[in-house]
mmCIF file of C-alpha atoms in Angstrom:
data_model
loop_
_atom_site.group_PDB
_atom_site.id
_atom_site.type_symbol
_atom_site.label_atom_id
_atom_site.label_comp_id
_atom_site.label_asym_id
_atom_site.label_seq_id
_atom_site.Cartn_x
_atom_site.Cartn_y
_atom_site.Cartn_z
ATOM 1 C CA ALA A 249 8.333 -6.499 143.621
ATOM 2 C CA VAL A 250 8.779 -9.552 141.453
ATOM 3 C CA ALA A 251 5.850 -10.610 139.367
ATOM 4 C CA LEU A 252 5.385 -14.175 138.141
ATOM 5 C CA PRO A 253 3.184 -14.597 135.115
ATOM 6 C CA ASP A 254 0.635 -17.397 134.539
ATOM 7 C CA GLN A 255 -0.188 -18.049 138.172
ATOM 8 C CA LEU A 256 -2.614 -20.803 138.846
ATOM 9 C CA GLN A 257 -4.972 -21.053 141.753
ATOM 10 C CA THR A 258 -6.596 -24.415 142.532
ATOM 11 C CA ASP A 259 -8.600 -25.983 145.322
ATOM 12 C CA PRO A 260 -6.232 -28.595 146.854
ATOM 13 C CA ILE A 261 -9.110 -30.843 147.973
ATOM 14 C CA ALA A 262 -10.637 -30.853 144.481
ATOM 15 C CA LEU A 263 -7.227 -31.698 143.136
ATOM 16 C CA LEU A 264 -6.912 -34.549 145.660
ATOM 17 C CA HIS A 265 -10.262 -35.983 144.599
ATOM 18 C CA ALA A 266 -9.237 -35.789 140.967
ATOM 19 C CA LEU A 267 -5.933 -37.645 141.638
ATOM 20 C CA ARG A 268 -7.815 -40.321 143.560
ATOM 21 C CA SER A 269 -10.188 -40.825 140.666
ATOM 22 C CA GLU A 270 -7.198 -41.196 138.374
ATOM 23 C CA VAL A 271 -5.611 -43.794 140.623
ATOM 24 C CA GLU A 272 -8.831 -45.780 140.770
ATOM 25 C CA ALA A 273 -9.331 -45.510 137.039
ATOM 26 C CA HIS A 274 -5.948 -47.169 136.547
ATOM 27 C CA GLY A 275 -6.874 -50.033 138.781
ATOM 28 C CA GLY A 276 -5.347 -48.647 142.005
ATOM 29 C CA THR A 277 -6.833 -48.907 145.521
ATOM 30 C CA VAL A 278 -6.902 -46.076 148.071
ATOM 31 C CA ALA A 279 -7.070 -47.255 151.695
ATOM 32 C CA GLU A 280 -7.880 -44.537 154.225
ATOM 33 C CA HIS A 281 -7.746 -44.417 157.992
ATOM 34 C CA ALA A 282 -4.833 -46.899 158.085
ATOM 35 C CA ARG A 283 -1.884 -45.054 159.580
ATOM 36 C CA VAL A 284 1.492 -46.702 158.795
ATOM 37 C CA THR A 285 3.637 -47.354 161.784
ATOM 38 C CA ALA A 286 6.570 -49.386 160.282
ATOM 39 C CA VAL A 287 8.184 -50.386 157.007
ATOM 40 C CA ARG A 288 10.315 -53.522 157.171
ATOM 41 C CA GLY A 289 12.091 -56.163 155.104
ATOM 42 C CA ARG A 290 12.703 -56.498 151.448
ATOM 43 C CA GLY A 291 11.527 -58.672 148.527
ATOM 44 C CA PRO A 292 8.698 -57.830 149.321
ATOM 45 C CA VAL A 293 8.617 -54.848 151.681
ATOM 46 C CA GLU A 294 6.096 -55.157 154.468
ATOM 47 C CA VAL A 295 4.089 -52.126 155.588
ATOM 48 C CA THR A 296 2.495 -52.276 159.071
ATOM 49 C CA THR A 297 -0.600 -50.265 159.751
ATOM 50 C CA GLU A 298 -3.095 -49.932 162.598
ATOM 51 C CA ARG A 299 -5.463 -52.137 160.526
ATOM 52 C CA GLY A 300 -3.117 -54.822 159.357
ATOM 53 C CA ALA A 301 -0.177 -55.311 157.034
ATOM 54 C CA ALA A 302 0.449 -54.990 153.313
ATOM 55 C CA ARG A 303 3.330 -56.057 151.047
ATOM 56 C CA ALA A 304 4.774 -54.558 147.892
ATOM 57 C CA GLY A 305 7.861 -54.684 145.742
ATOM 58 C CA THR A 306 8.358 -51.019 146.145
ATOM 59 C CA VAL A 307 7.033 -48.650 148.878
ATOM 60 C CA VAL A 308 6.994 -44.866 148.768
ATOM 61 C CA VAL A 309 6.994 -43.174 152.143
ATOM 62 C CA ALA A 310 5.336 -39.843 151.445
ATOM 63 C CA THR A 311 4.855 -38.539 154.981
ATOM 64 C CA ASN A 312 6.654 -35.234 154.358
ATOM 65 C CA SER A 313 9.240 -36.054 156.976
ATOM 66 C CA PRO A 314 9.923 -39.822 156.867
ATOM 67 C CA ILE A 315 8.615 -41.872 159.763
ATOM 68 C CA LEU A 316 11.722 -44.044 159.225
ATOM 69 C CA ASP A 317 14.841 -43.189 161.238
ATOM 70 C CA ARG A 318 17.053 -45.014 158.768
ATOM 71 C CA GLY A 319 18.879 -42.387 156.767
ATOM 72 C CA ALA A 320 18.410 -39.830 159.584
ATOM 73 C CA HIS A 321 16.565 -37.463 157.399
ATOM 74 C CA PHE A 322 14.931 -35.891 160.431
ATOM 75 C CA ALA A 323 18.391 -34.381 161.207
ATOM 76 C CA ARG A 324 18.296 -32.580 157.828
ATOM 77 C CA LEU A 325 14.777 -31.149 158.166
ATOM 78 C CA ALA A 326 13.551 -28.213 160.251
ATOM 79 C CA PRO A 327 9.858 -28.585 161.182
ATOM 80 C CA GLN A 328 7.821 -25.367 160.972
ATOM 81 C CA ARG A 329 4.244 -24.454 161.739
ATOM 82 C CA SER A 330 2.339 -21.591 160.171
ATOM 83 C CA TYR A 331 -1.245 -20.307 160.230
ATOM 84 C CA GLY A 332 -4.023 -19.456 157.845
ATOM 85 C CA LEU A 333 -7.265 -17.480 158.164
ATOM 86 C CA ALA A 334 -10.196 -17.061 155.789
ATOM 87 C CA PHE A 335 -12.327 -13.884 155.867
ATOM 88 C CA ALA A 336 -15.534 -12.956 154.135
ATOM 89 C CA THR A 337 -15.403 -9.656 152.270
ATOM 90 C CA THR A 338 -17.971 -7.580 150.445
ATOM 91 C CA THR A 339 -15.765 -7.244 147.349
ATOM 92 C CA PRO A 340 -12.642 -9.170 146.410
ATOM 93 C CA ALA A 341 -9.786 -7.868 148.569
ATOM 94 C CA VAL A 342 -7.058 -9.148 146.206
ATOM 95 C CA GLU A 343 -7.164 -10.641 142.700
ATOM 96 C CA GLU A 344 -3.816 -12.442 142.612
ATOM 97 C CA MET A 345 -1.572 -14.467 144.948
ATOM 98 C CA TYR A 346 1.005 -12.624 146.942
ATOM 99 C CA LEU A 347 3.973 -13.573 149.123
ATOM 100 C CA SER A 348 5.890 -10.866 151.071
ATOM 101 C CA SER A 349 9.644 -10.782 150.871
ATOM 102 C CA ASP A 350 10.184 -9.369 154.361
ATOM 103 C CA ALA A 351 9.635 -10.845 157.807
ATOM 104 C CA PRO A 352 7.332 -11.797 159.328
ATOM 105 C CA SER A 353 6.091 -13.326 155.986
ATOM 106 C CA ARG A 354 2.511 -12.862 154.821
ATOM 107 C CA SER A 355 0.773 -14.651 151.962
ATOM 108 C CA LEU A 356 -2.527 -13.585 150.352
ATOM 109 C CA ARG A 357 -4.941 -15.014 147.810
ATOM 110 C CA ASP A 358 -8.596 -14.776 146.986
ATOM 111 C CA ALA A 359 -11.219 -17.552 147.033
ATOM 112 C CA VAL A 360 -14.938 -17.936 146.881
ATOM 113 C CA THR A 361 -17.481 -19.812 148.917
ATOM 114 C CA ASP A 362 -19.831 -22.366 147.337
ATOM 115 C CA ASP A 363 -22.372 -19.600 146.652
ATOM 116 C CA GLY A 364 -19.773 -17.410 144.964
ATOM 117 C CA SER A 365 -19.209 -14.948 147.754
ATOM 118 C CA PRO A 366 -15.653 -13.521 147.918
ATOM 119 C CA LEU A 367 -13.081 -14.646 150.545
ATOM 120 C CA LEU A 368 -9.705 -13.446 151.523
ATOM 121 C CA LEU A 369 -7.114 -16.071 152.568
ATOM 122 C CA VAL A 370 -4.223 -14.818 154.775
ATOM 123 C CA GLY A 371 -1.228 -16.951 155.818
ATOM 124 C CA GLY A 372 1.913 -16.449 157.919
ATOM 125 C CA GLU A 373 3.391 -16.210 161.403
ATOM 126 C CA GLY A 374 5.541 -19.319 160.918
ATOM 127 C CA HIS A 375 7.742 -20.640 163.786
ATOM 128 C CA PRO A 376 9.643 -23.803 164.702
ATOM 129 C CA VAL A 377 7.386 -26.603 165.993
ATOM 130 C CA GLY A 378 7.205 -26.863 169.823
ATOM 131 C CA ARG A 379 9.485 -23.830 170.539
ATOM 132 C CA GLU A 380 6.818 -21.091 170.700
ATOM 133 C CA ARG A 381 5.538 -19.958 174.107
ATOM 134 C CA SER A 382 2.086 -19.317 172.736
ATOM 135 C CA PRO A 383 1.088 -20.385 169.179
ATOM 136 C CA GLN A 384 -2.310 -18.785 169.893
ATOM 137 C CA GLU A 385 -0.604 -15.373 170.045
ATOM 138 C CA ARG A 386 0.795 -16.065 166.585
ATOM 139 C CA LEU A 387 -2.686 -16.701 165.254
ATOM 140 C CA ASP A 388 -4.032 -13.559 166.989
ATOM 141 C CA THR A 389 -1.209 -11.486 165.535
ATOM 142 C CA LEU A 390 -2.127 -12.621 162.038
ATOM 143 C CA ARG A 391 -5.794 -11.870 162.706
ATOM 144 C CA SER A 392 -4.942 -8.340 163.972
ATOM 145 C CA TRP A 393 -2.718 -7.667 160.982
ATOM 146 C CA THR A 394 -5.561 -8.557 158.639
ATOM 147 C CA HIS A 395 -8.030 -6.307 160.326
ATOM 148 C CA GLU A 396 -5.504 -3.497 160.119
ATOM 149 C CA HIS A 397 -4.912 -3.753 156.395
ATOM 150 C CA PHE A 398 -8.210 -5.092 154.898
ATOM 151 C CA ASP A 399 -11.943 -4.363 155.101
ATOM 152 C CA VAL A 400 -13.150 -7.819 156.149
ATOM 153 C CA THR A 401 -16.677 -8.641 157.451
ATOM 154 C CA ALA A 402 -16.299 -11.953 159.310
ATOM 155 C CA GLU A 403 -13.783 -14.684 159.969
ATOM 156 C CA VAL A 404 -14.858 -17.905 158.230
ATOM 157 C CA ALA A 405 -12.089 -20.312 159.349
ATOM 158 C CA ALA A 406 -8.682 -20.614 160.987
ATOM 159 C CA TRP A 407 -6.175 -23.414 160.616
ATOM 160 C CA SER A 408 -2.487 -24.253 160.733
ATOM 161 C CA ALA A 409 -0.055 -26.316 158.658
ATOM 162 C CA GLN A 410 3.163 -28.154 159.277
ATOM 163 C CA ASP A 411 6.029 -28.036 156.836
ATOM 164 C CA TYR A 412 9.550 -29.304 156.771
ATOM 165 C CA VAL A 413 12.433 -27.215 155.458
ATOM 166 C CA PRO A 414 15.526 -29.176 154.292
ATOM 167 C CA HIS A 415 19.011 -28.009 155.278
ATOM 168 C CA HIS A 416 19.763 -27.054 151.624
ATOM 169 C CA ALA A 417 16.216 -25.865 150.861
ATOM 170 C CA LEU A 418 15.651 -28.444 148.121
ATOM 171 C CA PRO A 419 12.965 -31.176 148.457
ATOM 172 C CA PHE A 420 13.893 -34.882 148.675
ATOM 173 C CA ALA A 421 12.665 -37.560 146.318
ATOM 174 C CA GLY A 422 14.458 -40.894 146.074
ATOM 175 C CA PRO A 423 15.811 -43.834 148.085
ATOM 176 C CA VAL A 424 15.649 -43.708 151.847
ATOM 177 C CA LEU A 425 19.055 -45.437 151.867
ATOM 178 C CA PRO A 426 21.628 -45.492 149.046
ATOM 179 C CA GLY A 427 21.190 -48.527 146.823
ATOM 180 C CA ARG A 428 17.754 -49.384 148.222
ATOM 181 C CA GLU A 429 15.349 -48.880 145.342
ATOM 182 C CA ASP A 430 12.475 -50.756 147.097
ATOM 183 C CA VAL A 431 11.900 -48.086 149.742
ATOM 184 C CA LEU A 432 11.602 -44.576 148.350
ATOM 185 C CA PHE A 433 10.492 -41.358 150.004
ATOM 186 C CA ALA A 434 9.457 -37.826 149.197
ATOM 187 C CA GLY A 435 9.211 -34.797 151.439
ATOM 188 C CA GLY A 436 10.742 -31.601 152.712
ATOM 189 C CA TYR A 437 8.743 -29.309 150.405
ATOM 190 C CA SER A 438 9.667 -26.037 152.248
ATOM 191 C CA LYS A 439 6.064 -24.783 152.259
ATOM 192 C CA TRP A 440 5.717 -25.233 148.500
ATOM 193 C CA GLY A 441 3.937 -28.583 148.499
ATOM 194 C CA MET A 442 1.489 -27.786 145.767
ATOM 195 C CA THR A 443 4.389 -27.512 143.302
ATOM 196 C CA ASN A 444 7.277 -29.392 144.966
ATOM 197 C CA GLY A 445 4.965 -32.364 145.710
ATOM 198 C CA VAL A 446 4.059 -32.659 142.093
ATOM 199 C CA ALA A 447 7.717 -32.377 141.047
ATOM 200 C CA ALA A 448 8.661 -35.070 143.531
ATOM 201 C CA ALA A 449 5.944 -37.355 142.198
ATOM 202 C CA HIS A 450 7.398 -36.931 138.647
ATOM 203 C CA VAL A 451 10.843 -37.898 139.988
ATOM 204 C CA LEU A 452 9.530 -41.061 141.785
ATOM 205 C CA ALA A 453 7.352 -42.035 138.846
ATOM 206 C CA GLY A 454 10.264 -41.637 136.477
ATOM 207 C CA ARG A 455 12.440 -43.677 138.846
ATOM 208 C CA LEU A 456 9.972 -46.532 138.842
ATOM 209 C CA ALA A 457 9.390 -46.419 135.122
ATOM 210 C CA GLY A 458 13.134 -45.998 134.232
ATOM 211 C CA ASP A 459 12.644 -42.556 132.719
ATOM 212 C CA LEU A 460 13.968 -40.022 135.163
ATOM 213 C CA PRO A 461 13.429 -36.270 134.355
ATOM 214 C CA PRO A 462 16.740 -34.601 133.451
ATOM 215 C CA TRP A 463 16.520 -32.344 136.511
ATOM 216 C CA SER A 464 15.863 -35.182 139.014
ATOM 217 C CA ASP A 465 19.349 -35.064 140.490
ATOM 218 C CA VAL A 466 18.559 -31.900 142.477
ATOM 219 C CA PHE A 467 15.998 -33.838 144.417
ATOM 220 C CA ALA A 468 18.271 -36.855 145.175
ATOM 221 C CA PRO A 469 18.629 -37.523 148.902
ATOM 222 C CA TRP A 470 22.120 -38.814 148.570
ATOM 223 C CA SER A 471 24.277 -36.657 146.272
ATOM 224 C CA GLY A 472 27.140 -34.153 146.272
ATOM 225 C CA HIS A 473 24.861 -31.128 146.711
ATOM 226 C CA GLU A 474 24.083 -32.269 150.252
ATOM 227 C CA VAL A 475 27.430 -30.731 151.228
ATOM 228 C CA SER A 476 26.112 -27.246 150.542
ATOM 229 C CA GLY A 477 23.687 -27.630 153.374
ATOM 230 C CA LEU A 478 26.102 -28.809 156.026
ATOM 231 C CA PRO A 479 26.349 -25.416 157.826
ATOM 232 C CA THR A 480 22.498 -25.236 158.041
ATOM 233 C CA ALA A 481 22.339 -28.849 159.144
ATOM 234 C CA ALA A 482 24.823 -28.070 161.963
ATOM 235 C CA LYS A 483 22.673 -25.147 163.060
ATOM 236 C CA ILE A 484 19.470 -27.166 162.975
ATOM 237 C CA ASN A 485 21.021 -29.887 165.194
ATOM 238 C CA ALA A 486 22.561 -27.393 167.526
ATOM 239 C CA GLU A 487 19.094 -25.973 168.084
ATOM 240 C CA VAL A 488 17.757 -29.491 168.612
ATOM 241 C CA GLY A 489 20.399 -30.099 171.257
ATOM 242 C CA LEU A 490 19.518 -26.851 173.038
ATOM 243 C CA ALA A 491 15.829 -27.775 172.963
ATOM 244 C CA MET A 492 16.601 -31.244 174.353
ATOM 245 C CA THR A 493 18.716 -29.802 177.226
ATOM 246 C CA THR A 494 16.360 -27.012 178.300
ATOM 247 C CA GLY A 495 13.359 -29.312 177.830
ATOM 248 C CA TRP A 496 14.670 -31.756 180.380
ATOM 249 C CA LEU A 497 15.789 -29.079 182.876
ATOM 250 C CA ARG A 498 12.533 -27.061 182.840
ATOM 251 C CA PRO A 499 10.249 -29.763 184.373
ATOM 252 C CA LEU A 500 12.607 -30.124 187.379
ATOM 253 C CA THR A 501 11.517 -26.793 188.682
ATOM 254 C CA ARG A 502 7.795 -27.506 189.011
ATOM 255 C CA SER A 503 5.486 -30.329 190.029
ATOM 256 C CA ALA A 504 2.957 -32.107 187.858
ATOM 257 C CA GLU A 505 0.377 -32.116 190.667
ATOM 258 C CA GLU A 506 -1.130 -28.715 189.884
ATOM 259 C CA THR A 507 -4.232 -28.794 187.584
ATOM 260 C CA PRO A 508 -3.939 -26.359 184.671
ATOM 261 C CA ALA A 509 -6.741 -23.946 183.768
ATOM 262 C CA GLU A 510 -9.041 -24.659 180.794
ATOM 263 C CA GLY A 511 -7.109 -24.686 177.532
ATOM 264 C CA GLU A 512 -3.745 -24.781 179.247
ATOM 265 C CA GLY A 513 -1.046 -27.384 179.598
ATOM 266 C CA ARG A 514 2.355 -27.728 181.314
ATOM 267 C CA VAL A 515 5.105 -30.272 181.831
ATOM 268 C CA GLY A 516 6.163 -30.991 185.381
ATOM 269 C CA ARG A 517 7.873 -33.659 187.369
ATOM 270 C CA ASP A 518 6.080 -36.668 188.845
ATOM 271 C CA GLY A 519 8.918 -37.860 191.015
ATOM 272 C CA LEU A 520 11.709 -37.436 188.446
ATOM 273 C CA THR A 521 9.463 -38.386 185.527
ATOM 274 C CA PRO A 522 8.452 -35.511 183.146
ATOM 275 C CA THR A 523 4.643 -35.595 182.970
ATOM 276 C CA ALA A 524 2.476 -33.458 180.634
ATOM 277 C CA VAL A 525 -0.797 -32.328 182.204
ATOM 278 C CA SER A 526 -3.478 -30.474 180.293
ATOM 279 C CA THR A 527 -7.108 -29.355 180.741
ATOM 280 C CA SER A 528 -9.311 -29.292 177.651
ATOM 281 C CA GLU A 529 -13.121 -29.281 177.463
ATOM 282 C CA GLY A 530 -13.247 -29.609 181.220
ATOM 283 C CA VAL A 531 -11.146 -32.807 181.366
ATOM 284 C CA THR A 532 -7.736 -32.910 182.859
ATOM 285 C CA ARG A 533 -5.409 -35.464 181.210
ATOM 286 C CA ARG A 534 -1.947 -36.700 182.237
ATOM 287 C CA VAL A 535 0.485 -38.304 179.776
ATOM 288 C CA SER A 536 4.179 -38.834 179.509
ATOM 289 C CA GLY A 537 6.027 -35.608 178.694
ATOM 290 C CA VAL A 538 8.742 -37.514 176.707
ATOM 291 C CA CYS A 539 8.349 -37.758 172.945
ATOM 292 C CA THR A 540 8.507 -41.357 171.786
ATOM 293 C CA HIS A 541 10.761 -40.514 168.830
ATOM 294 C CA LEU A 542 14.163 -39.434 170.427
ATOM 295 C CA GLY A 543 13.164 -38.359 173.873
ATOM 296 C CA GLY A 544 12.497 -34.683 173.567
ATOM 297 C CA ILE A 545 10.209 -32.991 176.133
ATOM 298 C CA VAL A 546 6.968 -31.826 174.566
ATOM 299 C CA SER A 547 5.395 -28.448 174.957
ATOM 300 C CA TRP A 548 1.777 -27.380 175.015
ATOM 301 C CA ASN A 549 0.300 -25.794 171.899
ATOM 302 C CA ASP A 550 -2.470 -23.577 173.100
ATOM 303 C CA ALA A 551 -3.813 -22.866 169.656
ATOM 304 C CA GLU A 552 -4.575 -26.512 168.810
ATOM 305 C CA ARG A 553 -4.427 -28.028 172.365
ATOM 306 C CA SER A 554 -1.776 -30.532 171.418
ATOM 307 C CA TRP A 555 1.576 -31.575 172.729
ATOM 308 C CA ASP A 556 4.374 -30.683 170.267
ATOM 309 C CA CYS A 557 7.958 -31.901 170.328
ATOM 310 C CA PRO A 558 10.568 -29.161 169.787
ATOM 311 C CA LEU A 559 13.179 -31.636 168.381
ATOM 312 C CA HIS A 560 11.798 -33.034 165.126
ATOM 313 C CA GLY A 561 8.139 -31.878 165.075
ATOM 314 C CA SER A 562 6.130 -34.870 166.314
ATOM 315 C CA ARG A 563 2.718 -33.859 167.667
ATOM 316 C CA PHE A 564 0.256 -35.638 169.940
ATOM 317 C CA ASP A 565 -3.284 -34.813 171.122
ATOM 318 C CA ALA A 566 -4.189 -34.240 174.709
ATOM 319 C CA ASP A 567 -4.729 -38.043 175.196
ATOM 320 C CA GLY A 568 -1.192 -38.729 173.786
ATOM 321 C CA GLU A 569 -2.249 -40.126 170.444
ATOM 322 C CA VAL A 570 0.053 -39.319 167.496
ATOM 323 C CA LEU A 571 -1.235 -36.464 165.287
ATOM 324 C CA GLU A 572 1.713 -36.140 162.925
ATOM 325 C CA GLY A 573 5.473 -36.125 162.658
ATOM 326 C CA VAL A 574 8.168 -38.751 162.813
ATOM 327 C CA ALA A 575 6.967 -40.479 165.985
ATOM 328 C CA THR A 576 4.872 -43.609 165.387
ATOM 329 C CA CYS A 577 3.990 -44.362 169.028
ATOM 330 C CA GLY A 578 1.786 -42.256 171.322
ATOM 331 C CA LEU A 579 2.607 -40.760 174.688
ATOM 332 C CA ALA A 580 1.933 -43.203 177.615
ATOM 333 C CA ARG A 581 -1.015 -42.340 179.844
ATOM 334 C CA ARG A 582 -0.302 -41.316 183.421
ATOM 335 C CA THR A 583 -2.706 -41.847 186.325
#
């Protein structure tokens, strides 16, 4: 085992509230519930949201994987989903943070409830977005593994996360396009957002202030070290091509007329059009089965009852509305 000294555990939500307070203390404004759908122009740059537009001299797109196709960063990022569980315990099950070195990976840390009761947090079972037959089985596997190895009393919560792993394993922080200092981005944290996100923020702040950290070149989106990731990038895009081909062939073998059982979804053909049909909470919904980003065929996520694209990780709810990813437009409703 490898031990790392001076580990720090923090509550990410408490950290977020503290950062927001710092922004507002410095005269900044935080606008919530205004999803950005486009970034255009220059001098100033215009940001389009669902609630109107805003303009700025410099815009930072911090959406993990850029929602902008310019620069084609989606072709250098592999979208991954993984799962987390929180369990109540009578005594602390662990007193440090742990990450396994073997596969399938497992991560452990302790936490406490508001009243001070101990919790065990367990994470793992990662897989490419949209390419898993049953994400729910992944979650159940993690649940079974925990019960096998720890004395837990009750499951408190279950959740999932989406991460983007760059082809060379280093995060990005810099211009979306070479020479364009007015549109910057950060992302691709490889599941280490609590540290890599902070590091990326230092890079972008230094870029804006003219005082870059000496190590900032390793985060540069356009530099010589990109060459080191070319074999991985080729593999990522070969897998995308395979997912595109099999995704379009699969619906041809079944009709979209059949109503799925509760909690299930499938993509079939309506004529020659791929149509995604799901049943959730007693309601059957029909939407386009074609992702609005680059035309991949979505697949049903039975753990979260969403439609996930196996190409670049865009996700949509049962009604077709965008949940996350590079897509900015929802799936069209079908009657």
